[in-house]
Amino acid sequence: MSDHVLVINAGSSSLKYSLVDSASGEAAATGLVEQIGEERSHHVHHGPKGEFNDEQPIANHEAALEAAVRAFETEGPALADVDIVAVGHRVVHGGDRFAAPALVDDELIAAVTDLVPLAPLHNPANLEGIEVARRLLPDLPHVAVFDTAFHQTLPPYAYTYAVPTQWKEQYGIRRYGFHGTSHSFVSAQAARLLGRKPSELNMIVLHLGNGCSAAAIRGGESVDTSMGLTPLEGLVMGTRSGDLDPAIHGLLARVAGRSAEETDHSLNSESGLKGLTGANDFREVSRRRAAGDERAQLAFDIYCQRIKKYIGAYYAVLGTVDAIVFTAGVGQHSAEVRAAAVDGLETLGIRLDPGRNARSELTVSTDDSPVAVLVIPTNEEWQIAREALTVVRR
Ligand code: AMP
């Protein structure tokens, strides 16, 4: 069996895992433990014997990983029978300390802990996952793969906010960008599809999932991206607002007596598609729009207008664009979003083929379109596995 990596993505009340063949990207098993710490937790494991479900209460991340290890024993594949070379951990915020994946040691844990103020929703859960996995799987090397690392190539004029200079030094306030693992994977796949080297291509990648972000990629390197200090900035998302006037925070404090925490929570969890329609799932918004719901139509228009604005902005940043790449749940599956996002951009050399787009083919532009429009499934687990391997093979 070829080299496998156990990829772990620990959220605040969930633990997702995948045993990935680093050469082929195939998962020998995947699993998800949800509602950790609640009365009823749900564990699903997909292995060689099919799907296994369990509804036992799972108190914490340690118990969740123990349940995963048990599922590997009973449902397969037995971890001892697989050539596992590393455990790869998704870590959301690497700040400006990590421009590449890194071996987990006490120093890395201290550095990721220092970054908690920048990612209070994500880094504590990621750290919990790392600590639990190191205890349960002490003989394997553990590697942290950062969502921010790919965007560390942004030039200072792209990552610096126009605010008092000392904020950057004192509080780390600057643009970091996220979804880097996906942008990196998808842009490399797009280059392969086009039969060119990443270094020869300029691309705009649109990751449209529950979270959404755009990246301008020149010669394989990220030069601008829509998410900022946190994943809140940029495109409209399932529950996040994306770009807005920062004065809204102050106004709500003055006229509604809302605390910073309350407004932060609303902008992260009660805004975006959910704030506009009550539904955060794009498929539901799409169903309602098809049924003539006006709020769903407005949400769709706002969502697509924002994407189009970023395409225009990043076209200008890059000067020439070889490909626009759509990925993640909405990007891969919604022909209507892709069509609306590039509608009217023929003068920029972006020509969509309606038939190819409706069928979500890999190439959805016409053969004579100067800019290729591509639909490429993301595979963050495979990318994490490959990056983890580069660290243990150094
Ligand atoms: P992700 O975060 O990549 O899993 O993407 C989740 C988002 O993709 C959700 O808003 C889903 O509603 C959306 N999505 C998944 N499948 C489809 C589909 N067939 N058509 C439109 N949106 C979809």
Short mmCIF file of C-alpha atoms and ligand atoms in Angstrom, two decimals:
data_model
loop_
_atom_site.label_atom_id
_atom_site.label_comp_id
_atom_site.label_asym_id
_atom_site.label_seq_id
_atom_site.Cartn_x
_atom_site.Cartn_y
_atom_site.Cartn_z
CA MET A 1 0.00 0.00 0.00
CA SER A 2 1.29 3.48 -0.81
CA ASP A 3 1.83 6.27 1.69
CA HIS A 4 -1.32 7.32 3.54
CA VAL A 5 -1.94 10.39 5.67
CA LEU A 6 -4.63 10.62 8.33
CA VAL A 7 -6.09 14.08 7.78
CA ILE A 8 -7.84 15.68 10.75
CA ASN A 9 -10.01 18.80 10.71
CA ALA A 10 -11.17 19.66 14.22
CA GLY A 11 -13.95 22.24 14.60
CA SER A 12 -15.45 23.59 17.82
CA SER A 13 -18.01 20.77 18.12
CA SER A 14 -16.95 18.48 15.29
CA LEU A 15 -14.08 16.28 14.16
CA LYS A 16 -13.71 15.34 10.52
CA TYR A 17 -11.16 12.75 9.43
CA SER A 18 -10.00 11.14 6.25
CA LEU A 19 -7.40 8.46 5.56
CA VAL A 20 -5.96 9.63 2.26
CA ASP A 21 -3.68 7.89 -0.22
CA SER A 22 -1.24 10.73 -0.87
CA ALA A 23 -0.44 9.50 -4.40
CA SER A 24 -3.96 9.06 -5.78
CA GLY A 25 -6.00 11.26 -3.43
CA GLU A 26 -8.37 8.37 -2.79
CA ALA A 27 -9.76 8.11 0.73
CA ALA A 28 -9.56 4.62 2.26
CA ALA A 29 -12.03 5.88 4.89
CA THR A 30 -13.66 9.14 5.92
CA GLY A 31 -15.61 10.08 9.00
CA LEU A 32 -17.30 12.86 10.90
CA VAL A 33 -18.19 13.23 14.56
CA GLU A 34 -20.70 16.04 15.14
CA GLN A 35 -22.38 17.63 18.15
CA ILE A 36 -19.41 16.82 20.39
CA GLY A 37 -20.27 17.68 24.01
CA GLU A 38 -24.02 17.66 23.37
CA GLU A 39 -26.58 15.15 24.61
CA ARG A 40 -26.65 13.32 21.33
CA SER A 41 -23.56 13.16 19.15
CA HIS A 42 -23.51 11.69 15.68
CA HIS A 43 -20.62 9.67 14.27
CA VAL A 44 -20.56 8.52 10.66
CA HIS A 45 -17.68 6.46 9.24
CA HIS A 46 -17.39 5.44 5.58
CA GLY A 47 -14.98 2.55 5.17
CA PRO A 48 -14.54 -0.60 3.10
CA LYS A 49 -17.61 -2.18 4.76
CA GLY A 50 -19.85 0.76 3.83
CA GLU A 51 -21.45 3.35 6.10
CA PHE A 52 -21.40 3.03 9.89
CA ASN A 53 -23.54 5.34 12.08
CA ASP A 54 -23.49 5.78 15.82
CA GLU A 55 -25.50 8.11 18.09
CA GLN A 56 -23.65 7.68 21.44
CA PRO A 57 -22.97 10.87 23.42
CA ILE A 58 -19.36 11.95 22.84
CA ALA A 59 -18.09 14.28 25.56
CA ASN A 60 -15.02 15.87 23.99
CA HIS A 61 -12.51 15.76 21.12
CA GLU A 62 -10.46 13.03 22.84
CA ALA A 63 -13.55 10.77 22.99
CA ALA A 64 -14.33 11.69 19.36
CA LEU A 65 -10.91 10.61 18.14
CA GLU A 66 -11.12 7.44 20.26
CA ALA A 67 -14.45 6.68 18.55
CA ALA A 68 -12.78 7.23 15.17
CA VAL A 69 -9.90 4.89 16.06
CA ARG A 70 -12.46 2.24 17.18
CA ALA A 71 -14.36 2.65 13.91
CA PHE A 72 -11.15 2.03 11.98
CA GLU A 73 -10.75 -1.23 13.98
CA THR A 74 -14.31 -2.49 13.55
CA GLU A 75 -15.24 -1.00 10.17
CA GLY A 76 -11.81 -0.87 8.57
CA PRO A 77 -9.34 -0.33 7.33
CA ALA A 78 -7.37 -1.36 10.47
CA LEU A 79 -4.85 1.43 11.02
CA ALA A 80 -2.09 -1.13 11.67
CA ASP A 81 -2.60 -2.56 8.15
CA VAL A 82 -2.20 0.79 6.40
CA ASP A 83 1.11 2.47 5.73
CA ILE A 84 0.40 5.75 7.55
CA VAL A 85 3.31 8.16 7.30
CA ALA A 86 1.82 11.22 9.01
CA VAL A 87 -1.18 12.86 10.59
CA GLY A 88 -2.06 16.10 8.74
CA HIS A 89 -3.96 18.73 10.72
CA ARG A 90 -5.89 21.56 9.16
CA VAL A 91 -5.10 24.75 11.07
CA VAL A 92 -7.08 27.82 10.10
CA HIS A 93 -4.77 30.69 11.15
CA GLY A 94 -1.01 30.63 10.77
CA GLY A 95 -0.68 34.42 10.91
CA ASP A 96 2.52 35.66 9.25
CA ARG A 97 4.52 32.98 11.09
CA PHE A 98 3.72 30.10 8.71
CA ALA A 99 4.14 30.37 4.94
CA ALA A 100 4.38 26.56 4.61
CA PRO A 101 3.22 23.41 6.41
CA ALA A 102 5.24 22.58 9.53
CA LEU A 103 5.99 19.67 11.83
CA VAL A 104 4.02 19.87 15.08
CA ASP A 105 6.23 20.37 18.13
CA ASP A 106 5.85 22.32 21.36
CA GLU A 107 7.12 25.49 19.67
CA LEU A 108 4.48 25.23 16.92
CA ILE A 109 1.76 24.69 19.50
CA ALA A 110 2.90 27.82 21.36
CA ALA A 111 2.90 29.81 18.09
CA VAL A 112 -0.61 28.65 17.11
CA THR A 113 -1.77 29.45 20.66
CA ASP A 114 -0.36 32.98 20.29
CA LEU A 115 -2.53 33.36 17.17
CA VAL A 116 -5.80 32.50 18.99
CA PRO A 117 -6.85 36.19 19.27
CA LEU A 118 -6.83 36.36 15.43
CA ALA A 119 -8.98 33.21 15.07
CA PRO A 120 -10.90 32.73 18.30
CA LEU A 121 -13.52 30.57 16.58
CA HIS A 122 -11.09 28.19 14.87
CA ASN A 123 -7.57 27.92 16.29
CA PRO A 124 -8.58 26.64 19.78
CA ALA A 125 -10.49 23.74 18.17
CA ASN A 126 -7.61 23.01 15.79
CA LEU A 127 -5.20 22.94 18.75
CA GLU A 128 -7.50 20.62 20.65
CA GLY A 129 -7.48 18.24 17.66
CA ILE A 130 -3.67 18.33 17.50
CA GLU A 131 -3.18 17.69 21.20
CA VAL A 132 -5.65 14.82 21.32
CA ALA A 133 -4.17 13.20 18.20
CA ARG A 134 -0.63 13.50 19.53
CA ARG A 135 -1.73 11.70 22.71
CA LEU A 136 -3.58 8.92 20.88
CA LEU A 137 -1.15 8.51 17.97
CA PRO A 138 2.22 9.34 19.57
CA ASP A 139 4.36 7.31 17.17
CA LEU A 140 3.38 9.23 14.04
CA PRO A 141 4.72 12.62 12.94
CA HIS A 142 2.02 15.31 13.07
CA VAL A 143 2.02 18.14 10.53
CA ALA A 144 0.06 21.41 10.65
CA VAL A 145 -1.22 22.69 7.30
CA PHE A 146 -2.38 26.30 7.46
CA ASP A 147 -5.33 27.81 5.60
CA THR A 148 -3.49 31.13 5.48
CA ALA A 149 -0.07 29.89 4.25
CA PHE A 150 -0.75 30.04 0.47
CA HIS A 151 -1.58 33.76 0.76
CA GLN A 152 1.69 34.70 2.47
CA THR A 153 2.94 35.72 -1.02
CA LEU A 154 0.58 38.74 -1.06
CA PRO A 155 2.56 41.97 -1.57
CA PRO A 156 2.40 44.50 1.31
CA TYR A 157 0.09 46.82 -0.67
CA ALA A 158 -2.42 43.97 -0.96
CA TYR A 159 -2.26 42.79 2.65
CA THR A 160 -2.03 46.14 4.46
CA TYR A 161 -5.24 47.90 5.53
CA ALA A 162 -5.30 51.69 5.34
CA VAL A 163 -5.52 52.11 9.12
CA PRO A 164 -3.02 53.47 11.67
CA THR A 165 0.30 51.71 10.98
CA GLN A 166 0.85 50.62 14.55
CA TRP A 167 -2.27 48.41 14.45
CA LYS A 168 -0.36 45.96 12.26
CA GLU A 169 2.59 45.74 14.66
CA GLN A 170 0.56 45.88 17.87
CA TYR A 171 -2.40 43.66 17.00
CA GLY A 172 -1.46 41.84 13.80
CA ILE A 173 -4.23 43.67 11.91
CA ARG A 174 -3.61 42.92 8.22
CA ARG A 175 -5.09 40.75 5.49
CA TYR A 176 -4.11 37.05 5.81
CA GLY A 177 -6.59 35.28 3.49
CA PHE A 178 -8.04 31.79 3.98
CA HIS A 179 -9.06 28.71 1.95
CA GLY A 180 -5.38 28.65 0.89
CA THR A 181 -5.31 24.85 0.74
CA SER A 182 -8.21 24.89 -1.72
CA HIS A 183 -6.88 27.78 -3.83
CA SER A 184 -3.50 26.07 -4.05
CA PHE A 185 -4.96 22.67 -5.00
CA VAL A 186 -7.45 24.01 -7.53
CA SER A 187 -5.02 26.37 -9.27
CA ALA A 188 -2.48 23.52 -9.68
CA GLN A 189 -5.20 21.24 -11.08
CA ALA A 190 -6.32 23.97 -13.48
CA ALA A 191 -2.76 24.34 -14.81
CA ARG A 192 -2.61 20.56 -15.34
CA LEU A 193 -5.93 20.66 -17.20
CA LEU A 194 -4.66 23.47 -19.43
CA GLY A 195 -1.40 21.57 -20.03
CA ARG A 196 0.68 24.51 -18.81
CA LYS A 197 3.01 25.21 -15.90
CA PRO A 198 1.43 27.16 -12.99
CA SER A 199 4.29 29.66 -13.36
CA GLU A 200 3.01 30.58 -16.86
CA LEU A 201 -0.59 31.31 -15.87
CA ASN A 202 -2.72 34.04 -14.30
CA MET A 203 -5.95 32.86 -12.71
CA ILE A 204 -8.91 33.99 -10.67
CA VAL A 205 -10.09 31.21 -8.37
CA LEU A 206 -13.59 31.41 -6.87
CA HIS A 207 -14.10 29.07 -3.92
CA LEU A 208 -17.89 29.17 -3.38
CA GLY A 209 -18.95 26.86 -0.56
CA ASN A 210 -20.43 27.60 2.85
CA GLY A 211 -17.52 30.00 3.12
CA CYS A 212 -16.64 31.86 -0.07
CA SER A 213 -13.44 33.51 -1.23
CA ALA A 214 -11.77 34.75 -4.39
CA ALA A 215 -8.04 34.73 -5.10
CA ALA A 216 -5.93 36.40 -7.78
CA ILE A 217 -3.10 34.00 -8.63
CA ARG A 218 -0.12 35.12 -10.73
CA GLY A 219 2.35 32.46 -11.85
CA GLY A 220 1.14 30.04 -9.16
CA GLU A 221 1.35 32.59 -6.33
CA SER A 222 -1.52 34.31 -4.55
CA VAL A 223 -1.26 38.09 -5.08
CA ASP A 224 -4.64 39.15 -3.68
CA THR A 225 -7.55 37.50 -1.93
CA SER A 226 -10.97 38.50 -0.66
CA MET A 227 -10.88 37.18 2.92
CA GLY A 228 -8.91 39.38 5.27
CA LEU A 229 -7.88 39.44 8.93
CA THR A 230 -10.62 36.83 9.44
CA PRO A 231 -12.78 34.81 7.03
CA LEU A 232 -15.56 37.44 7.35
CA GLU A 233 -14.43 39.79 4.57
CA GLY A 234 -15.15 39.57 0.86
CA LEU A 235 -17.84 37.56 -0.90
CA VAL A 236 -21.35 36.91 0.43
CA MET A 237 -21.37 33.51 2.20
CA GLY A 238 -23.82 31.09 3.81
CA THR A 239 -23.94 32.95 7.12
CA ARG A 240 -21.24 35.66 6.75
CA SER A 241 -21.85 39.13 5.36
CA GLY A 242 -18.62 39.58 3.44
CA ASP A 243 -17.66 43.21 2.64
CA LEU A 244 -19.52 45.98 4.39
CA ASP A 245 -19.01 49.47 5.75
CA PRO A 246 -17.05 49.15 9.02
CA ALA A 247 -19.15 52.04 10.40
CA ILE A 248 -22.03 49.56 10.87
CA HIS A 249 -20.35 48.27 14.06
CA GLY A 250 -20.28 51.73 15.63
CA LEU A 251 -23.77 52.64 14.51
CA LEU A 252 -25.26 49.49 16.03
CA ALA A 253 -23.39 50.18 19.28
CA ARG A 254 -24.82 53.71 19.45
CA VAL A 255 -28.39 53.26 18.24
CA ALA A 256 -29.07 49.67 19.36
CA GLY A 257 -26.65 49.30 22.29
CA ARG A 258 -25.20 46.20 20.70
CA SER A 259 -21.85 44.96 21.99
CA ALA A 260 -18.92 44.19 19.70
CA GLU A 261 -19.42 40.47 20.43
CA GLU A 262 -23.11 40.58 19.48
CA THR A 263 -22.44 42.32 16.17
CA ASP A 264 -19.49 40.02 15.44
CA HIS A 265 -21.75 37.05 16.03
CA SER A 266 -24.49 38.43 13.75
CA LEU A 267 -22.04 39.20 10.94
CA ASN A 268 -20.46 35.74 11.15
CA SER A 269 -23.49 33.55 11.90
CA GLU A 270 -26.70 35.40 11.05
CA SER A 271 -25.82 37.27 7.86
CA GLY A 272 -25.03 36.32 4.25
CA LEU A 273 -27.67 34.13 2.59
CA LYS A 274 -29.12 33.30 6.01
CA GLY A 275 -29.57 36.94 6.95
CA LEU A 276 -31.15 37.77 3.62
CA THR A 277 -33.47 34.76 3.27
CA GLY A 278 -33.46 32.77 6.53
CA ALA A 279 -31.72 29.87 4.74
CA ASN A 280 -27.94 29.46 4.63
CA ASP A 281 -27.95 26.49 2.25
CA PHE A 282 -27.58 27.67 -1.32
CA ARG A 283 -29.76 24.84 -2.68
CA GLU A 284 -32.68 26.04 -0.54
CA VAL A 285 -32.19 29.65 -1.71
CA SER A 286 -32.10 28.37 -5.26
CA ARG A 287 -35.35 26.38 -4.81
CA ARG A 288 -37.12 29.41 -3.34
CA ARG A 289 -35.87 31.64 -6.14
CA ALA A 290 -37.16 29.18 -8.74
CA ALA A 291 -40.55 29.30 -6.96
CA GLY A 292 -40.65 33.10 -7.37
CA ASP A 293 -39.56 34.15 -3.84
CA GLU A 294 -38.45 37.80 -4.07
CA ARG A 295 -36.09 37.68 -1.09
CA ALA A 296 -34.33 34.65 -2.55
CA GLN A 297 -34.02 36.46 -5.90
CA LEU A 298 -32.49 39.52 -4.21
CA ALA A 299 -30.06 37.33 -2.23
CA PHE A 300 -29.02 35.56 -5.45
CA ASP A 301 -28.46 38.90 -7.20
CA ILE A 302 -26.40 40.30 -4.31
CA TYR A 303 -24.35 37.08 -4.13
CA CYS A 304 -23.55 37.08 -7.87
CA GLN A 305 -22.96 40.83 -8.11
CA ARG A 306 -20.28 40.52 -5.40
CA ILE A 307 -18.54 37.70 -7.28
CA LYS A 308 -18.63 39.74 -10.49
CA LYS A 309 -17.08 42.74 -8.72
CA TYR A 310 -14.18 40.58 -7.53
CA ILE A 311 -13.69 39.11 -11.01
CA GLY A 312 -13.41 42.66 -12.35
CA ALA A 313 -11.09 43.77 -9.56
CA TYR A 314 -8.77 40.78 -9.90
CA TYR A 315 -8.78 41.05 -13.70
CA ALA A 316 -7.41 44.56 -13.22
CA VAL A 317 -4.88 43.39 -10.61
CA LEU A 318 -3.59 40.60 -12.89
CA GLY A 319 -3.69 42.53 -16.19
CA THR A 320 -4.20 39.36 -18.22
CA VAL A 321 -6.22 36.35 -17.14
CA ASP A 322 -5.82 32.84 -18.55
CA ALA A 323 -8.50 31.12 -16.48
CA ILE A 324 -11.37 31.70 -14.10
CA VAL A 325 -11.88 28.65 -11.90
CA PHE A 326 -15.05 27.82 -9.97
CA THR A 327 -14.86 25.36 -7.08
CA ALA A 328 -16.58 24.11 -3.86
CA GLY A 329 -20.29 23.25 -3.41
CA VAL A 330 -21.86 26.22 -5.20
CA GLY A 331 -19.01 26.82 -7.64
CA GLN A 332 -18.95 23.20 -8.79
CA HIS A 333 -22.71 22.67 -9.02
CA SER A 334 -24.54 25.91 -9.68
CA ALA A 335 -24.66 26.71 -13.40
CA GLU A 336 -26.91 29.69 -12.62
CA VAL A 337 -24.32 31.31 -10.32
CA ARG A 338 -21.52 30.79 -12.84
CA ALA A 339 -23.65 32.24 -15.63
CA ALA A 340 -24.74 35.28 -13.59
CA ALA A 341 -21.21 35.93 -12.28
CA VAL A 342 -19.69 36.26 -15.76
CA ASP A 343 -22.77 37.64 -17.53
CA GLY A 344 -21.84 40.67 -19.64
CA LEU A 345 -18.08 40.06 -19.36
CA GLU A 346 -17.65 38.95 -22.99
CA THR A 347 -15.68 42.14 -23.67
CA LEU A 348 -13.11 40.87 -21.16
CA GLY A 349 -12.76 37.71 -23.27
CA ILE A 350 -14.91 35.57 -20.98
CA ARG A 351 -17.29 33.51 -23.12
CA LEU A 352 -19.41 30.86 -21.45
CA ASP A 353 -20.80 27.87 -23.38
CA PRO A 354 -24.37 27.51 -22.03
CA GLY A 355 -24.56 23.75 -22.74
CA ARG A 356 -21.21 22.95 -21.12
CA ASN A 357 -22.11 25.20 -18.19
CA ALA A 358 -25.48 23.50 -17.67
CA ARG A 359 -23.70 20.14 -17.55
CA SER A 360 -20.96 21.49 -15.18
CA GLU A 361 -18.22 20.18 -17.48
CA LEU A 362 -14.57 20.75 -16.56
CA THR A 363 -14.37 23.50 -19.21
CA VAL A 364 -17.51 25.61 -19.41
CA SER A 365 -16.18 28.34 -21.74
CA THR A 366 -16.39 28.18 -25.53
CA ASP A 367 -13.40 26.83 -27.48
CA ASP A 368 -12.63 30.34 -28.76
CA SER A 369 -12.92 32.03 -25.35
CA PRO A 370 -9.64 33.89 -24.64
CA VAL A 371 -10.20 33.22 -20.91
CA ALA A 372 -10.86 29.57 -20.01
CA VAL A 373 -13.69 29.15 -17.49
CA LEU A 374 -13.18 25.93 -15.52
CA VAL A 375 -15.11 23.93 -12.94
CA ILE A 376 -12.66 21.99 -10.78
CA PRO A 377 -13.65 19.99 -7.70
CA THR A 378 -11.55 20.99 -4.71
CA ASN A 379 -9.94 18.32 -2.53
CA GLU A 380 -8.51 19.93 0.57
CA GLU A 381 -7.87 16.58 2.26
CA TRP A 382 -5.65 15.42 -0.59
CA GLN A 383 -3.77 18.73 -0.59
CA ILE A 384 -3.23 18.47 3.19
CA ALA A 385 -1.97 14.87 2.72
CA ARG A 386 0.45 15.94 -0.01
CA GLU A 387 1.74 18.90 2.00
CA ALA A 388 2.14 16.74 5.13
CA LEU A 389 4.18 14.29 3.08
CA THR A 390 6.55 17.04 1.90
CA VAL A 391 7.30 17.87 5.53
CA VAL A 392 7.97 14.30 6.71
CA ARG A 393 10.06 13.57 3.60
CA ARG A 394 12.32 16.62 4.01
P1 AMP B 1 -19.12 23.26 0.62
O1 AMP B 1 -18.77 24.20 1.73
O2 AMP B 1 -18.09 23.22 -0.46
O3 AMP B 1 -19.52 21.90 1.10
O4 AMP B 1 -20.43 23.87 -0.10
C1 AMP B 1 -21.66 23.95 0.57
C2 AMP B 1 -22.61 24.81 -0.24
O5 AMP B 1 -22.73 24.27 -1.55
C3 AMP B 1 -24.01 24.85 0.35
O6 AMP B 1 -24.51 26.17 0.31
C4 AMP B 1 -24.79 23.98 -0.59
O7 AMP B 1 -26.13 24.35 -0.67
C5 AMP B 1 -24.09 24.22 -1.91
N1 AMP B 1 -24.35 23.14 -2.86
C6 AMP B 1 -24.07 21.83 -2.73
N2 AMP B 1 -24.55 21.13 -3.78
C7 AMP B 1 -25.15 22.03 -4.59
C8 AMP B 1 -25.85 21.94 -5.84
N3 AMP B 1 -26.02 20.78 -6.46
N4 AMP B 1 -26.32 23.09 -6.39
C9 AMP B 1 -26.16 24.27 -5.77
N5 AMP B 1 -25.52 24.41 -4.59
C10 AMP B 1 -25.04 23.32 -4.01
#
